[in-house]
PDB file of C-alpha atoms and ligand atoms in Angstrom:
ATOM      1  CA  UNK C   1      -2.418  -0.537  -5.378  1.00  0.00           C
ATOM      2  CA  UNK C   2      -0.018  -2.843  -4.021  1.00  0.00           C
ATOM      3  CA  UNK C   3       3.935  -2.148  -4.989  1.00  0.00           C
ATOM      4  CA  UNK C   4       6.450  -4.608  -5.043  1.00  0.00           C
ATOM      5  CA  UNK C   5       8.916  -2.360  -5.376  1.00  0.00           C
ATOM      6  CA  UNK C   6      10.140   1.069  -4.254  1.00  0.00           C
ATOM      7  CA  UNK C   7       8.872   3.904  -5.670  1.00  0.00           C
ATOM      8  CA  UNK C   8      12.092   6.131  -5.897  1.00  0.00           C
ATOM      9  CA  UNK C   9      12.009  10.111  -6.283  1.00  0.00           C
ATOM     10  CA  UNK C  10      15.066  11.840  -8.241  1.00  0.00           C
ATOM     11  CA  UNK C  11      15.313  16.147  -9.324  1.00  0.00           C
ATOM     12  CA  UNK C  12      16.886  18.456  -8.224  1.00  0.00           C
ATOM     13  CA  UNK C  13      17.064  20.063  -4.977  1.00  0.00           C
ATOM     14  CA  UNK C  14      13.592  22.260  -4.972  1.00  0.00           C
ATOM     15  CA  UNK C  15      11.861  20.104  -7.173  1.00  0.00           C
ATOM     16  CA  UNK C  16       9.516  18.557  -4.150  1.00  0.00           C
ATOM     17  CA  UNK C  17      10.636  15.184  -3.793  1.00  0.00           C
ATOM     18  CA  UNK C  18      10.073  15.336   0.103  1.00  0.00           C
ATOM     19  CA  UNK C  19       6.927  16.652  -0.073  1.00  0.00           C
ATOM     20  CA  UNK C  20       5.455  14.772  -3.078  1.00  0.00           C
ATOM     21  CA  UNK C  21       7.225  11.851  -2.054  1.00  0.00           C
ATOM     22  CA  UNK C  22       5.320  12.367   1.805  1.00  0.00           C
ATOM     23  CA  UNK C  23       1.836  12.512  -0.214  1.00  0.00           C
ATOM     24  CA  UNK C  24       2.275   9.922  -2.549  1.00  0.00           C
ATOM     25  CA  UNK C  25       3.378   7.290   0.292  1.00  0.00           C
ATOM     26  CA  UNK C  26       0.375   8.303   2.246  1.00  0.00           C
ATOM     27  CA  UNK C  27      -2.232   7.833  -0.936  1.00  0.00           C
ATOM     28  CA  UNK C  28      -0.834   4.412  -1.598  1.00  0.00           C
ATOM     29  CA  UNK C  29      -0.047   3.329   1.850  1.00  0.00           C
ATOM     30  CA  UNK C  30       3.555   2.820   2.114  1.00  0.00           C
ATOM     31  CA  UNK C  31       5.916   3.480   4.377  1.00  0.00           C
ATOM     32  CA  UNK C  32       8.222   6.781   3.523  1.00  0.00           C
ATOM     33  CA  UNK C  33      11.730   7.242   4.207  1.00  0.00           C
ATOM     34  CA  UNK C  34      14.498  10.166   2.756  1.00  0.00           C
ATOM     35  CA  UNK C  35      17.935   9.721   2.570  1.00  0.00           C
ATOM     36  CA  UNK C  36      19.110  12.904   3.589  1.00  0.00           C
ATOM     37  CA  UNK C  37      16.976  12.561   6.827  1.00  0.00           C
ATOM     38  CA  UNK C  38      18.355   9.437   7.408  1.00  0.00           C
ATOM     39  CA  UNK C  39      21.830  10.210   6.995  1.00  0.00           C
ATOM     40  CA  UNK C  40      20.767  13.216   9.701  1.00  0.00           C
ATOM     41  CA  UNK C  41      19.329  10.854  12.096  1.00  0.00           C
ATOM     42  CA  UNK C  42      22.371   8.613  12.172  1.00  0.00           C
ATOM     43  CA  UNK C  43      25.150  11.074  11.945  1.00  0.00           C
ATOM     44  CA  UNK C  44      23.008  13.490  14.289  1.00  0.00           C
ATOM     45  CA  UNK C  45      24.455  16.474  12.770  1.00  0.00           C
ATOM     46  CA  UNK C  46      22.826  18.648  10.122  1.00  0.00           C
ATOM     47  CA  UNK C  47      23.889  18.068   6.104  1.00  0.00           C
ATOM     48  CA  UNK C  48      26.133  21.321   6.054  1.00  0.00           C
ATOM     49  CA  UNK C  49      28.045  20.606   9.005  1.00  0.00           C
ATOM     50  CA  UNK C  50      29.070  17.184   7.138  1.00  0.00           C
ATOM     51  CA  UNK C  51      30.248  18.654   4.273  1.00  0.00           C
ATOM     52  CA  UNK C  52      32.146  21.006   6.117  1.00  0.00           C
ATOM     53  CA  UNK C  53      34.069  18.083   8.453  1.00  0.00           C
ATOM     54  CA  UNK C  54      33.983  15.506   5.438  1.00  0.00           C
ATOM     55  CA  UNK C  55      33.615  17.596   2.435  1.00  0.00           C
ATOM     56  CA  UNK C  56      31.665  16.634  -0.090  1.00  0.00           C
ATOM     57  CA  UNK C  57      33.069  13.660  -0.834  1.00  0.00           C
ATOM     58  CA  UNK C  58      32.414  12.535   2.585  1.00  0.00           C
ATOM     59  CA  UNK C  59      29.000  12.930   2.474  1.00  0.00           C
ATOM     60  CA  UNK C  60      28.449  11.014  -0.899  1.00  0.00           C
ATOM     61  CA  UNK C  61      30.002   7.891   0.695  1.00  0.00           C
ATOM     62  CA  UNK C  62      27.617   8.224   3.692  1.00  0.00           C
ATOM     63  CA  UNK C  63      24.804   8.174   1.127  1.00  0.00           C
ATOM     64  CA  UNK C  64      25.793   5.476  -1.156  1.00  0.00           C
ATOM     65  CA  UNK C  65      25.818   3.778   1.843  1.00  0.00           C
ATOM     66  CA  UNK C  66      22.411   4.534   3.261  1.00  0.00           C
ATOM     67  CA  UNK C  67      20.868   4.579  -0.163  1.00  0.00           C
ATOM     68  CA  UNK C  68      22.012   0.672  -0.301  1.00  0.00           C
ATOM     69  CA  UNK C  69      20.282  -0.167   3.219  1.00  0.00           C
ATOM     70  CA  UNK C  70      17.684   1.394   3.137  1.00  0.00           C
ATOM     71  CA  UNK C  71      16.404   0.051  -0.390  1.00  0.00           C
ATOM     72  CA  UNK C  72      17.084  -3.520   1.192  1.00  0.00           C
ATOM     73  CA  UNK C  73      13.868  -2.464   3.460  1.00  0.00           C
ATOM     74  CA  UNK C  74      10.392  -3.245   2.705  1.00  0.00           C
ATOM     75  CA  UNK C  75       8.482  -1.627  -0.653  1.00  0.00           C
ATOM     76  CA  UNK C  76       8.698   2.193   0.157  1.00  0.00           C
ATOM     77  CA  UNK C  77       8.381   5.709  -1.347  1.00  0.00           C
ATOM     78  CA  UNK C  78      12.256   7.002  -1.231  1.00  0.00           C
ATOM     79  CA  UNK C  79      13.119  10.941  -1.684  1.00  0.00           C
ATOM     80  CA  UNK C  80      16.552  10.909  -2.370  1.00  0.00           C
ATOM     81  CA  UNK C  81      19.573  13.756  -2.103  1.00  0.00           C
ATOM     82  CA  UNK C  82      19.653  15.736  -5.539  1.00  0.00           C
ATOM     83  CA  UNK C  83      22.948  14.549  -5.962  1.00  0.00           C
ATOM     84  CA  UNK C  84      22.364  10.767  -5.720  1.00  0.00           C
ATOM     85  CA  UNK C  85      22.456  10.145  -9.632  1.00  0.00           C
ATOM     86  CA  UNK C  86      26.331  11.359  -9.621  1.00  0.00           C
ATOM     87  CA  UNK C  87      27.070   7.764  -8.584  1.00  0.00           C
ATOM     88  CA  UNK C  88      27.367   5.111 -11.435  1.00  0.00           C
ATOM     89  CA  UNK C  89      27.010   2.535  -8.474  1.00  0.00           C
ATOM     90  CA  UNK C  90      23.619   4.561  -7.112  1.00  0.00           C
ATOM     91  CA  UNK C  91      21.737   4.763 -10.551  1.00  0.00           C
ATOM     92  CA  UNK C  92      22.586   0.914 -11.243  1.00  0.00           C
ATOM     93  CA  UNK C  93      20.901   0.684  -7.692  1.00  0.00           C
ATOM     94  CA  UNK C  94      17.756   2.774  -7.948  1.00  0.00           C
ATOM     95  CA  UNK C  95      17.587   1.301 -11.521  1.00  0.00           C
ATOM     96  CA  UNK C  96      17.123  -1.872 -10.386  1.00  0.00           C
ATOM     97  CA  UNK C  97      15.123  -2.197  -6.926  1.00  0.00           C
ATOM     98  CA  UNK C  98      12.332   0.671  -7.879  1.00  0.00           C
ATOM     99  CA  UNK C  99      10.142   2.466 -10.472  1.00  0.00           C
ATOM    100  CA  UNK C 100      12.016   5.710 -10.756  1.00  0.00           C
ATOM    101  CA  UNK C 101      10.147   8.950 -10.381  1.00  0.00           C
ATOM    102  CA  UNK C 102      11.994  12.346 -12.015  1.00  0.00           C
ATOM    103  CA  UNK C 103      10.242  15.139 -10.927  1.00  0.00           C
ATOM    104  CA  UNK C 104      11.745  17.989 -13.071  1.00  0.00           C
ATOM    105  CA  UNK C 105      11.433  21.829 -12.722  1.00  0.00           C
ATOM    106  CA  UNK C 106      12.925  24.625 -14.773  1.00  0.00           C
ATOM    107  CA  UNK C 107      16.156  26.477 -13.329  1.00  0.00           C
ATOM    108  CA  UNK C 108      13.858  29.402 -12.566  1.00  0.00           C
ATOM    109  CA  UNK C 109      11.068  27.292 -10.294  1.00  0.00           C
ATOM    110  CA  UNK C 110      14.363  25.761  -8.215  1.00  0.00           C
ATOM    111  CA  UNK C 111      15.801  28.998  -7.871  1.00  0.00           C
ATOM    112  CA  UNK C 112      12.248  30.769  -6.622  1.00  0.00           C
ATOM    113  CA  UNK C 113      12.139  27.665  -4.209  1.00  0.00           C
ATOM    114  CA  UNK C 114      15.706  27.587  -2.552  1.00  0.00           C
ATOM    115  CA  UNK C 115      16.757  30.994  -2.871  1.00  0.00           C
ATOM    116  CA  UNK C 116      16.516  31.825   1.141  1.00  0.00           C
ATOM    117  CA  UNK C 117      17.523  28.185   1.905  1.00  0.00           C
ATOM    118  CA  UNK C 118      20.865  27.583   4.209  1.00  0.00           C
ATOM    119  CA  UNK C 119      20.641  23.962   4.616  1.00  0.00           C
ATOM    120  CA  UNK C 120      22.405  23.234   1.349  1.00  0.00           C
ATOM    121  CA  UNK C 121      25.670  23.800   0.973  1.00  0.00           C
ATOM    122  CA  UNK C 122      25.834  23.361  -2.430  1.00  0.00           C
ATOM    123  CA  UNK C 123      24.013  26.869  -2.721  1.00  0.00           C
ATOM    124  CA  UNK C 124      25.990  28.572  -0.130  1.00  0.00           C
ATOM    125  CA  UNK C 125      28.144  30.344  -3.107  1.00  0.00           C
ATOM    126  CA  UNK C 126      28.012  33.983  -4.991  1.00  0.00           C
ATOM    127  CA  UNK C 127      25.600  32.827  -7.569  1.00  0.00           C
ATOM    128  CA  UNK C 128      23.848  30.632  -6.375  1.00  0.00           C
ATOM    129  CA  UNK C 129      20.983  30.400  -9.471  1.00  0.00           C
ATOM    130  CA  UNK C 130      24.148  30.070 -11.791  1.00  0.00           C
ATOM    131  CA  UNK C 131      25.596  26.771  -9.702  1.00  0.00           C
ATOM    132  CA  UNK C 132      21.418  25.819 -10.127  1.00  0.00           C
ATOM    133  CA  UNK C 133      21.821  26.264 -13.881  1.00  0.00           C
ATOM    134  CA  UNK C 134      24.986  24.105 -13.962  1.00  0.00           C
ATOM    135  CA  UNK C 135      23.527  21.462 -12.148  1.00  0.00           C
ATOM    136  CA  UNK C 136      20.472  20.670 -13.768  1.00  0.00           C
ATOM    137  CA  UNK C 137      23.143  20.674 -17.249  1.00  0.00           C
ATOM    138  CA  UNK C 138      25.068  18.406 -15.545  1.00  0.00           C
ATOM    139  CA  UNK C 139      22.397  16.330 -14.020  1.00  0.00           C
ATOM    140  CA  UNK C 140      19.310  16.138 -15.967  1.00  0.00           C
ATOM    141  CA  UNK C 141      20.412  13.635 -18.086  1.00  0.00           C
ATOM    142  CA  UNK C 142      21.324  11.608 -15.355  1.00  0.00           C
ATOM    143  CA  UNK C 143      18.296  11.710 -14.327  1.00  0.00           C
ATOM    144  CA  UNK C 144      16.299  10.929 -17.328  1.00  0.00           C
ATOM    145  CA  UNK C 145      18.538   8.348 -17.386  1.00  0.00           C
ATOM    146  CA  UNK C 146      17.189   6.871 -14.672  1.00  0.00           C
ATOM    147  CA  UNK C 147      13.765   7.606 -14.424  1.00  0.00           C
ATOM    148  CA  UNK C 148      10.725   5.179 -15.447  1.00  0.00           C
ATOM    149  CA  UNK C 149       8.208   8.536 -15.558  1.00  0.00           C
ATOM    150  CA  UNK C 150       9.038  11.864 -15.621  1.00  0.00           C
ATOM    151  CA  UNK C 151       7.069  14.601 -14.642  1.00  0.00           C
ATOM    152  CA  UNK C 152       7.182  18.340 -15.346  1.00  0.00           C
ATOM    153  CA  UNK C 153       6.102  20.073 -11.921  1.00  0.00           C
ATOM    154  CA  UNK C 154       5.274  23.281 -13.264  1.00  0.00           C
ATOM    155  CA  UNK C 155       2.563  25.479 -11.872  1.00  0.00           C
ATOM    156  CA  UNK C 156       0.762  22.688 -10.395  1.00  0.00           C
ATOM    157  CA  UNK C 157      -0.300  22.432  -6.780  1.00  0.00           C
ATOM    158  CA  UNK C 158       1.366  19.325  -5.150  1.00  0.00           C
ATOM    159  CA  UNK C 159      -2.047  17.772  -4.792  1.00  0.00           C
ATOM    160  CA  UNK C 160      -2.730  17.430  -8.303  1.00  0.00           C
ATOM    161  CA  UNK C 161       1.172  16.300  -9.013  1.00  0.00           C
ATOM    162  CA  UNK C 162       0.179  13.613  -6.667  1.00  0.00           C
ATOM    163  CA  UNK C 163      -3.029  12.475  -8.305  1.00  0.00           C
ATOM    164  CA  UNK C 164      -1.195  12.716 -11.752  1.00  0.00           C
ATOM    165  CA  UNK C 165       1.316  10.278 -10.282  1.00  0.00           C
ATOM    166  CA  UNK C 166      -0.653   8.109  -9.059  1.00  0.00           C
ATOM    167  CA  UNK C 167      -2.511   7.107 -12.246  1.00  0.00           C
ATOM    168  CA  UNK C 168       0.828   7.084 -13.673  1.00  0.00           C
ATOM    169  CA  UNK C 169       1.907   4.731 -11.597  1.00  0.00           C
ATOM    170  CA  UNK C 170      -0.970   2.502 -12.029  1.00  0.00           C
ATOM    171  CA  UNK C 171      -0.593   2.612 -15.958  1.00  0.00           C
ATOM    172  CA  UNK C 172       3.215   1.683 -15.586  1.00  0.00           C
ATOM    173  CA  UNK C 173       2.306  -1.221 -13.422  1.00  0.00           C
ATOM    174  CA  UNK C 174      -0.662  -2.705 -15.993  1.00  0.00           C
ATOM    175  CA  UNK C 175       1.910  -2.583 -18.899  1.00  0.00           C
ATOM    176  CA  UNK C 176       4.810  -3.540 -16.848  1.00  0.00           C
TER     177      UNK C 176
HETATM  178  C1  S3P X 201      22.392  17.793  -2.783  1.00  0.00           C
HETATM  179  C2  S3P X 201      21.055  17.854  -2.515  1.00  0.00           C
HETATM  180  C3  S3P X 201      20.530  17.846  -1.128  1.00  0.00           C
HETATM  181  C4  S3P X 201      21.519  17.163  -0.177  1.00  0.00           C
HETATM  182  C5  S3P X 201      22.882  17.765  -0.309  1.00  0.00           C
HETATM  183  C6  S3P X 201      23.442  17.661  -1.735  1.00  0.00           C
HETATM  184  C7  S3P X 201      22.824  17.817  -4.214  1.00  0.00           C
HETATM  185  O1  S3P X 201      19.284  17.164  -1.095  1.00  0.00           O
HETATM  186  O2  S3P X 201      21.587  15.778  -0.428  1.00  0.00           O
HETATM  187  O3  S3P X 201      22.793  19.111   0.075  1.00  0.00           O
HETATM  188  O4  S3P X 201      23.970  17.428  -4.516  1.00  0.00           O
HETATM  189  O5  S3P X 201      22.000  18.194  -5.074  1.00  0.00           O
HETATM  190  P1  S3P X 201      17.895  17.772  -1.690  1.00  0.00           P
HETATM  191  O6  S3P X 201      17.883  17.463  -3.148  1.00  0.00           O
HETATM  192  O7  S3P X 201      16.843  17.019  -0.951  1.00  0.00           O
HETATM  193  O8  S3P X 201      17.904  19.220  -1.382  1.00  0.00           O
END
């Protein structure tokens, strides 16, 4: 299948957008970029150490900005930052240039996924699987908001995600 547009991964941080999103580029040949790896690359500092210079605010400018160049690139498959829905400006963006994909997880899969991880500082407090809870409150309907398909991740192995998405993907295109 050929896409004209980008295909765009939202969730939470946990939910597998990297790794989905590296899978699902490779089964329909397109290119695959993510914005918090590209905000790495150019800063050349790690995600943490720019909150802690810039703070957090810091950081979302640096990815409003690299979400805007980098969907002005060829049709891709995008993982984006967990946090990328919080902008009004972002989710009028993603809205617009790709077919959204939500992959959503319960609190309890995130937490089981990112409970030993250091690399986001968003986790780095006293509970972290509390701040987890709060955020998929805050956030899921932001990113329902947003999405064209959403997909429950669940128990199933990231293969079989993939294949599900796929087909999805093809059915959104024939009725689109
Ligand atoms: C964030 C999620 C992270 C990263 C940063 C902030 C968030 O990306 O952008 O730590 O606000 O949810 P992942 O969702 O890829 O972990």
């Amino acid at each position: 299948m050929i896409a004209d547009k980008h295909i765009i991964l939202v969730g939470l941080m946990g939910s597998g957008k990297s790794t989905v999103g590296k899978l699902l580029a490779r089964q329909m040949h397109l290119p695959f970029h993510d914005s918090d790896q590209e905000i790495v690359r150019r800063t050349g500092v790690t995600i943490p150490m720019i909150f802690e210079v810039e703070g957090e605010a810091g950081f979302r400018r640096r990815e409003e900005q690299v979400l805007a160049e980098l969907l002005q690139r060829e049709p891709q498959v995008l993982a984006t930052g967990g946090g990328i829905v919080l902008s009004e400006m972002n989710r009028a963006l993603i809205r617009e240039h790709g077919t959204v994909l939500y992959l959503r997880a319960t609190v309890d899969e995130l937490w089981q996924r990112t409970r030993h991880d250091k690399n986001r500082p968003l986790l780095q407090v006293d509970d972290p699987r509390q701040r987890l809870q709060q955020l998929f409150t805050d956030r899921d309907p932001l990113y329902r908001e947003v999405a064209d398909i959403t997909v429950d991740t669940g128990r199933q192995s990231v293969q079989s995600l993939v294949h599900q998405l796929v087909r999805q993907l093809g059915r959104q295109k024939v009725s689109s």
